[in-house]
């Protein structure tokens, strides 16, 4: 079969190649890939900054945001049948840490986890893949158009759900939220918060008339463009929020976000910032305020099976509340043979998908 692969560690080596057809075992389903989403992680792997090939392979098949249809199932597979739309999760457990052994590979402590399309395991930019049923999540027909957004939705669902869980330490429930960044992750974060009825502001660098601002507003968020405000003034634009989700990919914004929290507020950091940028920050002031305001700052990566199920629910709720709005995140659908256009930055927009099957 055809696949899009990369030589990890070598910049700009993404290419199409032949790869062995998957051979599903009795506990696995064979899935035909319909599309994959492209995200910053794919860009970083292509730039040679991230990513790892499976043991014994020179190349890594890319792709972790996925959407496909089951073609056949092994004799031991239950709960999934040919014709079902599915999304496969990304991370697979290590064989030694307590969290992985208890179904929480997203909280792996050994660092020996693998991730399909990212670290040590082939991904989904291929005509087909085989996967155990436990790693597959069914997508109803009503949300199949946005099924490819499920994986990034799991990331923000984990962040939002954990923030709310941690805040059970307080007598008062969180009411207000701020999302930094209006890329796909930021807008999905806004959806996750609005589905939970939080009063939500989205702050991002694009102007008020940008499609991103319109999508945020369509979901009932207030949009604040940071284009014309000095960063230090942003706190004056809104009451201090109870929950902040940082989705910009900028470490500077992560520290700015710490300074915007309400007393008792919580900040969830969701950006895997590449590189080794150094920032000058007012450390004493930040530390003092975090202490005096009883704030929490935590990082969150990947997602558990429970977050996949929450994300399916959130996509359905969002589709019902704001029909067609999340579909507007997918601004470019490229035939997969034209993958170079995205890696070469010829296409811009919010989310680009590679259309693999029909
Ligand atoms: C993916 C996560 C993954 C993380 C770190 C993100 O782009 O969405 O599933 O855990 O990268 O590799």
Tab-separated table of C-alpha atoms and ligand atoms in Angstrom:
chain	number	residue	atom	x	y	z
A	1	UNK	CA	0.000	0.000	0.000
A	2	UNK	CA	0.964	3.669	-0.288
A	3	UNK	CA	1.931	5.670	2.795
A	4	UNK	CA	3.388	9.075	3.663
A	5	UNK	CA	6.566	8.619	5.661
A	6	UNK	CA	9.474	10.619	7.027
A	7	UNK	CA	13.031	9.859	8.105
A	8	UNK	CA	12.928	11.128	11.706
A	9	UNK	CA	15.763	13.497	12.599
A	10	UNK	CA	16.373	14.449	8.945
A	11	UNK	CA	14.662	17.713	7.941
A	12	UNK	CA	12.209	17.817	5.015
A	13	UNK	CA	12.207	14.108	4.227
A	14	UNK	CA	8.433	13.587	4.115
A	15	UNK	CA	7.672	11.458	1.052
A	16	UNK	CA	5.210	8.943	-0.345
A	17	UNK	CA	6.379	5.337	-0.475
A	18	UNK	CA	5.227	1.735	-0.590
A	19	UNK	CA	4.765	0.075	2.782
A	20	UNK	CA	3.714	-3.468	3.688
A	21	UNK	CA	-0.044	-4.083	3.838
A	22	UNK	CA	-1.251	-4.436	7.435
A	23	UNK	CA	-1.917	-7.990	8.606
A	24	UNK	CA	-4.594	-7.796	11.323
A	25	UNK	CA	-4.621	-10.429	14.073
A	26	UNK	CA	-7.791	-12.072	15.478
A	27	UNK	CA	-8.209	-9.249	18.046
A	28	UNK	CA	-7.771	-6.460	15.498
A	29	UNK	CA	-9.820	-4.538	12.960
A	30	UNK	CA	-8.609	-3.587	9.496
A	31	UNK	CA	-9.407	0.084	8.918
A	32	UNK	CA	-9.398	1.974	5.621
A	33	UNK	CA	-8.171	5.520	6.270
A	34	UNK	CA	-10.472	8.228	4.917
A	35	UNK	CA	-8.515	11.259	6.040
A	36	UNK	CA	-5.885	12.484	8.444
A	37	UNK	CA	-5.493	15.918	9.972
A	38	UNK	CA	-2.220	17.820	9.889
A	39	UNK	CA	-0.910	19.564	12.973
A	40	UNK	CA	2.154	21.316	14.338
A	41	UNK	CA	3.597	18.012	15.554
A	42	UNK	CA	3.676	16.702	11.953
A	43	UNK	CA	5.469	19.922	10.979
A	44	UNK	CA	8.046	19.465	13.743
A	45	UNK	CA	8.658	15.841	12.759
A	46	UNK	CA	9.151	16.926	9.143
A	47	UNK	CA	11.583	19.604	10.360
A	48	UNK	CA	13.638	16.847	12.015
A	49	UNK	CA	13.009	18.227	15.517
A	50	UNK	CA	10.784	15.453	16.882
A	51	UNK	CA	9.639	11.932	16.079
A	52	UNK	CA	11.140	8.457	16.192
A	53	UNK	CA	10.905	5.543	13.759
A	54	UNK	CA	9.689	2.140	15.010
A	55	UNK	CA	12.496	-0.179	16.173
A	56	UNK	CA	14.166	-1.734	13.138
A	57	UNK	CA	12.639	0.737	10.648
A	58	UNK	CA	14.426	3.594	8.909
A	59	UNK	CA	11.204	5.477	8.329
A	60	UNK	CA	8.128	6.486	10.292
A	61	UNK	CA	4.697	6.546	8.656
A	62	UNK	CA	3.311	9.930	9.750
A	63	UNK	CA	-0.190	10.849	10.885
A	64	UNK	CA	-1.905	10.771	14.268
A	65	UNK	CA	-5.149	12.754	13.730
A	66	UNK	CA	-7.204	10.164	11.857
A	67	UNK	CA	-10.616	9.098	10.632
A	68	UNK	CA	-11.469	5.861	8.850
A	69	UNK	CA	-13.969	3.114	8.169
A	70	UNK	CA	-13.713	-0.472	9.385
A	71	UNK	CA	-13.233	-2.897	6.493
A	72	UNK	CA	-13.094	-6.175	8.392
A	73	UNK	CA	-12.716	-7.447	11.939
A	74	UNK	CA	-10.881	-10.428	13.444
A	75	UNK	CA	-12.788	-13.311	15.067
A	76	UNK	CA	-12.135	-11.992	18.612
A	77	UNK	CA	-13.252	-8.399	17.988
A	78	UNK	CA	-16.388	-7.257	19.797
A	79	UNK	CA	-18.346	-4.005	19.556
A	80	UNK	CA	-17.032	-2.916	16.149
A	81	UNK	CA	-18.192	-4.100	12.742
A	82	UNK	CA	-17.362	-3.488	9.088
A	83	UNK	CA	-18.793	-0.146	7.934
A	84	UNK	CA	-18.330	1.590	11.308
A	85	UNK	CA	-16.566	4.942	11.250
A	86	UNK	CA	-13.699	4.970	13.738
A	87	UNK	CA	-10.865	7.063	15.108
A	88	UNK	CA	-7.839	5.303	16.597
A	89	UNK	CA	-6.050	6.699	19.620
A	90	UNK	CA	-2.419	7.775	19.418
A	91	UNK	CA	-0.521	6.535	22.462
A	92	UNK	CA	0.281	2.942	23.417
A	93	UNK	CA	1.417	1.958	26.924
A	94	UNK	CA	4.921	1.072	28.060
A	95	UNK	CA	5.341	-2.307	29.718
A	96	UNK	CA	6.536	-1.085	33.086
A	97	UNK	CA	4.970	2.016	34.636
A	98	UNK	CA	2.020	1.791	37.023
A	99	UNK	CA	-0.099	4.304	35.115
A	100	UNK	CA	0.387	2.522	31.753
A	101	UNK	CA	-0.402	-0.832	33.348
A	102	UNK	CA	-3.644	0.744	34.611
A	103	UNK	CA	-4.851	2.061	31.242
A	104	UNK	CA	-3.398	5.573	31.511
A	105	UNK	CA	-0.654	5.653	28.877
A	106	UNK	CA	-1.342	9.399	28.642
A	107	UNK	CA	0.206	9.655	32.127
A	108	UNK	CA	3.197	7.381	31.368
A	109	UNK	CA	6.015	7.989	33.837
A	110	UNK	CA	8.762	5.886	32.230
A	111	UNK	CA	8.799	7.844	28.952
A	112	UNK	CA	8.855	4.483	27.140
A	113	UNK	CA	5.346	4.866	25.684
A	114	UNK	CA	4.951	4.839	21.915
A	115	UNK	CA	2.720	7.082	19.772
A	116	UNK	CA	1.369	6.181	16.360
A	117	UNK	CA	2.740	8.552	13.731
A	118	UNK	CA	4.985	10.278	16.280
A	119	UNK	CA	7.182	8.075	18.436
A	120	UNK	CA	8.247	4.504	17.703
A	121	UNK	CA	5.052	3.342	15.930
A	122	UNK	CA	3.764	3.866	12.396
A	123	UNK	CA	0.886	6.315	11.995
A	124	UNK	CA	-2.242	6.670	9.921
A	125	UNK	CA	-1.123	8.428	6.713
A	126	UNK	CA	-1.532	5.175	4.827
A	127	UNK	CA	-4.274	3.458	2.875
A	128	UNK	CA	-5.009	1.075	5.741
A	129	UNK	CA	-3.987	0.160	9.269
A	130	UNK	CA	-4.701	-2.687	11.695
A	131	UNK	CA	-5.553	-1.939	15.316
A	132	UNK	CA	-6.874	-3.650	18.427
A	133	UNK	CA	-10.508	-2.801	19.110
A	134	UNK	CA	-9.648	-1.292	22.526
A	135	UNK	CA	-7.847	1.576	20.766
A	136	UNK	CA	-10.696	2.353	18.354
A	137	UNK	CA	-13.531	4.810	19.054
A	138	UNK	CA	-16.748	4.793	17.062
A	139	UNK	CA	-17.950	7.960	15.369
A	140	UNK	CA	-21.681	8.366	14.692
A	141	UNK	CA	-22.757	9.306	11.177
A	142	UNK	CA	-24.012	12.676	12.526
A	143	UNK	CA	-20.458	13.831	13.253
A	144	UNK	CA	-18.542	12.014	10.510
A	145	UNK	CA	-17.728	15.333	8.786
A	146	UNK	CA	-15.832	16.426	11.901
A	147	UNK	CA	-14.640	12.978	13.001
A	148	UNK	CA	-11.074	13.891	12.044
A	149	UNK	CA	-11.181	16.558	14.783
A	150	UNK	CA	-11.689	13.917	17.481
A	151	UNK	CA	-8.003	13.445	18.360
A	152	UNK	CA	-7.283	17.173	18.928
A	153	UNK	CA	-10.624	17.369	20.768
A	154	UNK	CA	-9.398	14.680	23.194
A	155	UNK	CA	-6.419	16.882	24.084
A	156	UNK	CA	-8.622	19.826	25.105
A	157	UNK	CA	-11.229	17.606	26.759
A	158	UNK	CA	-8.504	16.196	28.994
A	159	UNK	CA	-7.281	19.723	29.834
A	160	UNK	CA	-10.765	21.067	30.563
A	161	UNK	CA	-11.948	17.968	32.466
A	162	UNK	CA	-8.816	17.860	34.637
A	163	UNK	CA	-8.976	21.607	35.348
A	164	UNK	CA	-12.570	21.198	36.537
A	165	UNK	CA	-11.668	18.099	38.547
A	166	UNK	CA	-8.746	19.844	40.278
A	167	UNK	CA	-10.941	22.840	41.058
A	168	UNK	CA	-13.222	20.647	43.136
A	169	UNK	CA	-10.770	21.741	45.860
A	170	UNK	CA	-12.722	25.050	45.929
A	171	UNK	CA	-16.238	25.639	47.282
A	172	UNK	CA	-17.026	27.844	44.234
A	173	UNK	CA	-17.447	26.319	40.759
A	174	UNK	CA	-15.447	27.856	37.885
A	175	UNK	CA	-17.657	30.168	35.809
A	176	UNK	CA	-15.349	32.088	33.498
A	177	UNK	CA	-12.672	30.898	31.100
A	178	UNK	CA	-10.024	32.253	28.782
A	179	UNK	CA	-8.494	30.445	25.828
A	180	UNK	CA	-5.220	31.750	24.449
A	181	UNK	CA	-4.900	31.011	20.740
A	182	UNK	CA	-7.525	30.509	18.042
A	183	UNK	CA	-5.862	27.754	16.044
A	184	UNK	CA	-7.632	24.372	15.815
A	185	UNK	CA	-6.700	23.448	19.403
A	186	UNK	CA	-7.756	26.844	20.767
A	187	UNK	CA	-11.111	26.783	18.979
A	188	UNK	CA	-11.770	23.195	20.084
A	189	UNK	CA	-10.854	24.264	23.627
A	190	UNK	CA	-13.397	27.069	23.330
A	191	UNK	CA	-15.994	24.492	22.219
A	192	UNK	CA	-15.137	22.214	25.177
A	193	UNK	CA	-15.605	25.112	27.608
A	194	UNK	CA	-18.784	26.444	25.989
A	195	UNK	CA	-20.322	22.954	25.952
A	196	UNK	CA	-19.792	23.135	29.734
A	197	UNK	CA	-21.526	26.551	29.765
A	198	UNK	CA	-18.468	28.503	30.900
A	199	UNK	CA	-18.429	32.166	30.013
A	200	UNK	CA	-15.488	32.073	27.580
A	201	UNK	CA	-13.153	34.641	26.024
A	202	UNK	CA	-10.818	33.666	23.179
A	203	UNK	CA	-7.701	35.819	22.769
A	204	UNK	CA	-5.582	35.529	19.672
A	205	UNK	CA	-3.441	37.551	17.303
A	206	UNK	CA	-5.854	37.485	14.332
A	207	UNK	CA	-8.123	40.478	13.708
A	208	UNK	CA	-11.775	40.617	14.794
A	209	UNK	CA	-12.896	39.926	11.231
A	210	UNK	CA	-10.847	36.735	10.811
A	211	UNK	CA	-12.708	33.415	10.320
A	212	UNK	CA	-11.235	32.232	13.633
A	213	UNK	CA	-12.882	35.131	15.475
A	214	UNK	CA	-16.195	34.386	13.748
A	215	UNK	CA	-16.073	30.708	14.718
A	216	UNK	CA	-15.352	31.641	18.356
A	217	UNK	CA	-18.250	34.103	18.323
A	218	UNK	CA	-20.595	31.574	16.702
A	219	UNK	CA	-20.023	29.378	19.770
A	220	UNK	CA	-20.951	32.255	22.078
A	221	UNK	CA	-17.408	33.303	23.018
A	222	UNK	CA	-16.148	36.855	23.222
A	223	UNK	CA	-13.170	37.318	20.909
A	224	UNK	CA	-10.335	39.679	21.811
A	225	UNK	CA	-7.724	40.365	19.153
A	226	UNK	CA	-4.275	40.883	20.649
A	227	UNK	CA	-3.050	42.479	17.413
A	228	UNK	CA	-3.254	46.025	18.684
A	229	UNK	CA	-2.820	45.584	22.439
A	230	UNK	CA	0.517	45.436	24.215
A	231	UNK	CA	0.606	42.008	25.897
A	232	UNK	CA	0.845	43.560	29.365
A	233	UNK	CA	-2.516	45.315	28.857
A	234	UNK	CA	-4.466	42.153	28.064
A	235	UNK	CA	-5.512	41.637	31.677
A	236	UNK	CA	-7.460	44.935	31.456
A	237	UNK	CA	-9.644	43.599	28.640
A	238	UNK	CA	-11.667	41.206	30.782
A	239	UNK	CA	-12.346	40.160	34.382
A	240	UNK	CA	-9.691	37.700	35.608
A	241	UNK	CA	-10.749	34.163	34.478
A	242	UNK	CA	-11.243	31.081	36.676
A	243	UNK	CA	-9.829	28.698	34.038
A	244	UNK	CA	-7.237	29.449	31.364
A	245	UNK	CA	-6.315	27.024	28.590
A	246	UNK	CA	-3.069	27.951	26.832
A	247	UNK	CA	-3.134	26.816	23.192
A	248	UNK	CA	-0.825	29.201	21.308
A	249	UNK	CA	2.409	27.220	21.153
A	250	UNK	CA	4.252	30.187	22.678
A	251	UNK	CA	6.152	29.830	25.946
A	252	UNK	CA	5.966	33.614	26.473
A	253	UNK	CA	2.166	33.421	26.459
A	254	UNK	CA	2.305	30.561	28.976
A	255	UNK	CA	3.967	32.904	31.489
A	256	UNK	CA	1.660	35.784	30.593
A	257	UNK	CA	-1.310	33.471	31.221
A	258	UNK	CA	-0.061	32.771	34.754
A	259	UNK	CA	-0.405	36.479	35.484
A	260	UNK	CA	-4.004	36.721	34.289
A	261	UNK	CA	-5.639	34.146	36.574
A	262	UNK	CA	-8.371	35.035	39.057
A	263	UNK	CA	-7.783	34.231	42.725
A	264	UNK	CA	-8.114	30.440	43.016
A	265	UNK	CA	-7.900	30.152	39.217
A	266	UNK	CA	-6.219	27.369	37.267
A	267	UNK	CA	-4.063	27.399	34.147
A	268	UNK	CA	-3.729	24.370	31.907
A	269	UNK	CA	-0.745	24.395	29.536
A	270	UNK	CA	-1.440	22.436	26.335
A	271	UNK	CA	1.321	23.592	23.946
A	272	UNK	CA	4.333	21.358	23.338
A	273	UNK	CA	6.709	24.260	22.640
A	274	UNK	CA	9.614	23.207	20.428
A	275	UNK	CA	13.114	24.647	20.584
A	276	UNK	CA	15.017	26.133	23.514
A	277	UNK	CA	13.839	29.732	23.605
A	278	UNK	CA	14.756	31.750	26.705
A	279	UNK	CA	12.323	34.297	28.125
A	280	UNK	CA	12.880	37.056	30.647
A	281	UNK	CA	9.967	36.852	33.093
A	282	UNK	CA	9.174	38.695	36.345
A	283	UNK	CA	9.787	35.560	38.391
A	284	UNK	CA	9.281	37.044	41.877
A	285	UNK	CA	5.993	38.690	40.901
A	286	UNK	CA	4.680	35.551	39.172
A	287	UNK	CA	5.638	33.319	42.084
A	288	UNK	CA	4.198	35.709	44.674
A	289	UNK	CA	0.883	36.057	42.867
A	290	UNK	CA	0.513	32.309	42.269
A	291	UNK	CA	1.028	31.773	46.010
A	292	UNK	CA	-1.132	34.627	47.261
A	293	UNK	CA	-3.965	33.711	44.874
A	294	UNK	CA	-3.906	29.945	45.511
A	295	UNK	CA	-3.430	29.344	41.789
A	296	UNK	CA	-2.741	26.050	40.040
A	297	UNK	CA	-0.661	25.667	36.872
A	298	UNK	CA	-0.492	22.241	35.247
A	299	UNK	CA	0.556	20.691	31.958
A	300	UNK	CA	-1.476	18.139	30.035
A	301	UNK	CA	-0.557	15.909	27.099
A	302	UNK	CA	-2.344	13.218	25.149
A	303	UNK	CA	-5.601	11.673	26.424
A	304	UNK	CA	-7.028	8.537	28.028
A	305	UNK	CA	-9.814	6.323	26.605
A	306	UNK	CA	-12.257	8.146	28.913
A	307	UNK	CA	-11.234	11.451	27.301
A	308	UNK	CA	-11.853	9.957	23.844
A	309	UNK	CA	-15.382	9.118	24.965
A	310	UNK	CA	-15.811	12.613	26.450
A	311	UNK	CA	-14.548	14.102	23.191
A	312	UNK	CA	-17.088	12.115	21.133
A	313	UNK	CA	-19.798	13.525	23.411
A	314	UNK	CA	-18.398	17.039	23.125
A	315	UNK	CA	-18.287	16.893	19.303
A	316	UNK	CA	-21.901	15.703	19.259
A	317	UNK	CA	-22.986	18.415	21.713
A	318	UNK	CA	-21.146	21.079	19.716
A	319	UNK	CA	-22.702	19.866	16.468
A	320	UNK	CA	-26.156	20.075	18.052
A	321	UNK	CA	-25.621	23.508	19.630
A	322	UNK	CA	-23.853	25.135	16.672
A	323	UNK	CA	-24.604	23.003	13.573
A	324	UNK	CA	-21.804	23.165	11.001
A	325	UNK	CA	-19.588	25.477	13.070
A	326	UNK	CA	-16.775	23.068	13.936
A	327	UNK	CA	-16.717	21.890	10.299
A	328	UNK	CA	-15.576	25.444	9.437
A	329	UNK	CA	-12.284	24.642	11.194
A	330	UNK	CA	-11.396	22.396	8.240
A	331	UNK	CA	-10.392	25.068	5.758
A	332	UNK	CA	-8.407	22.942	3.272
A	333	UNK	CA	-8.974	19.355	2.174
A	334	UNK	CA	-5.940	18.286	0.149
A	335	UNK	CA	-5.813	15.102	-1.925
A	336	UNK	CA	-3.120	13.206	0.003
A	337	UNK	CA	-0.756	13.115	-2.988
A	338	UNK	CA	-0.482	16.900	-2.535
A	339	UNK	CA	0.866	16.667	1.033
A	340	UNK	CA	3.908	18.776	0.056
A	341	UNK	CA	1.702	21.858	-0.249
A	342	UNK	CA	1.099	21.825	3.510
A	343	UNK	CA	4.653	20.985	4.551
A	344	UNK	CA	5.930	23.672	2.144
A	345	UNK	CA	3.499	26.180	3.721
A	346	UNK	CA	1.664	26.767	0.426
A	347	UNK	CA	-1.632	26.297	2.223
A	348	UNK	CA	-2.641	28.366	5.193
A	349	UNK	CA	-5.951	28.433	7.046
A	350	UNK	CA	-7.120	26.760	10.219
A	351	UNK	CA	-7.006	22.977	9.744
A	352	UNK	CA	-5.811	21.096	6.668
A	353	UNK	CA	-6.720	17.465	6.110
A	354	UNK	CA	-5.240	14.933	3.720
A	355	UNK	CA	-8.048	13.120	1.908
A	356	UNK	CA	-6.868	9.526	1.617
A	357	UNK	CA	-9.901	7.371	0.834
A	358	UNK	CA	-13.436	8.175	-0.213
B	1	LIG	C1	-0.641	14.782	19.893
B	1	LIG	C2	-0.659	13.998	21.187
B	1	LIG	C3	0.749	13.600	21.569
B	1	LIG	C4	1.630	14.833	21.630
B	1	LIG	C5	3.062	14.534	22.051
B	1	LIG	C6	0.326	15.936	19.974
B	1	LIG	O1	0.410	16.573	18.742
B	1	LIG	O2	-1.928	15.297	19.613
B	1	LIG	O3	-1.489	12.852	21.027
B	1	LIG	O4	0.738	12.946	22.816
B	1	LIG	O5	1.623	15.469	20.366
B	1	LIG	O6	3.753	13.715	21.163
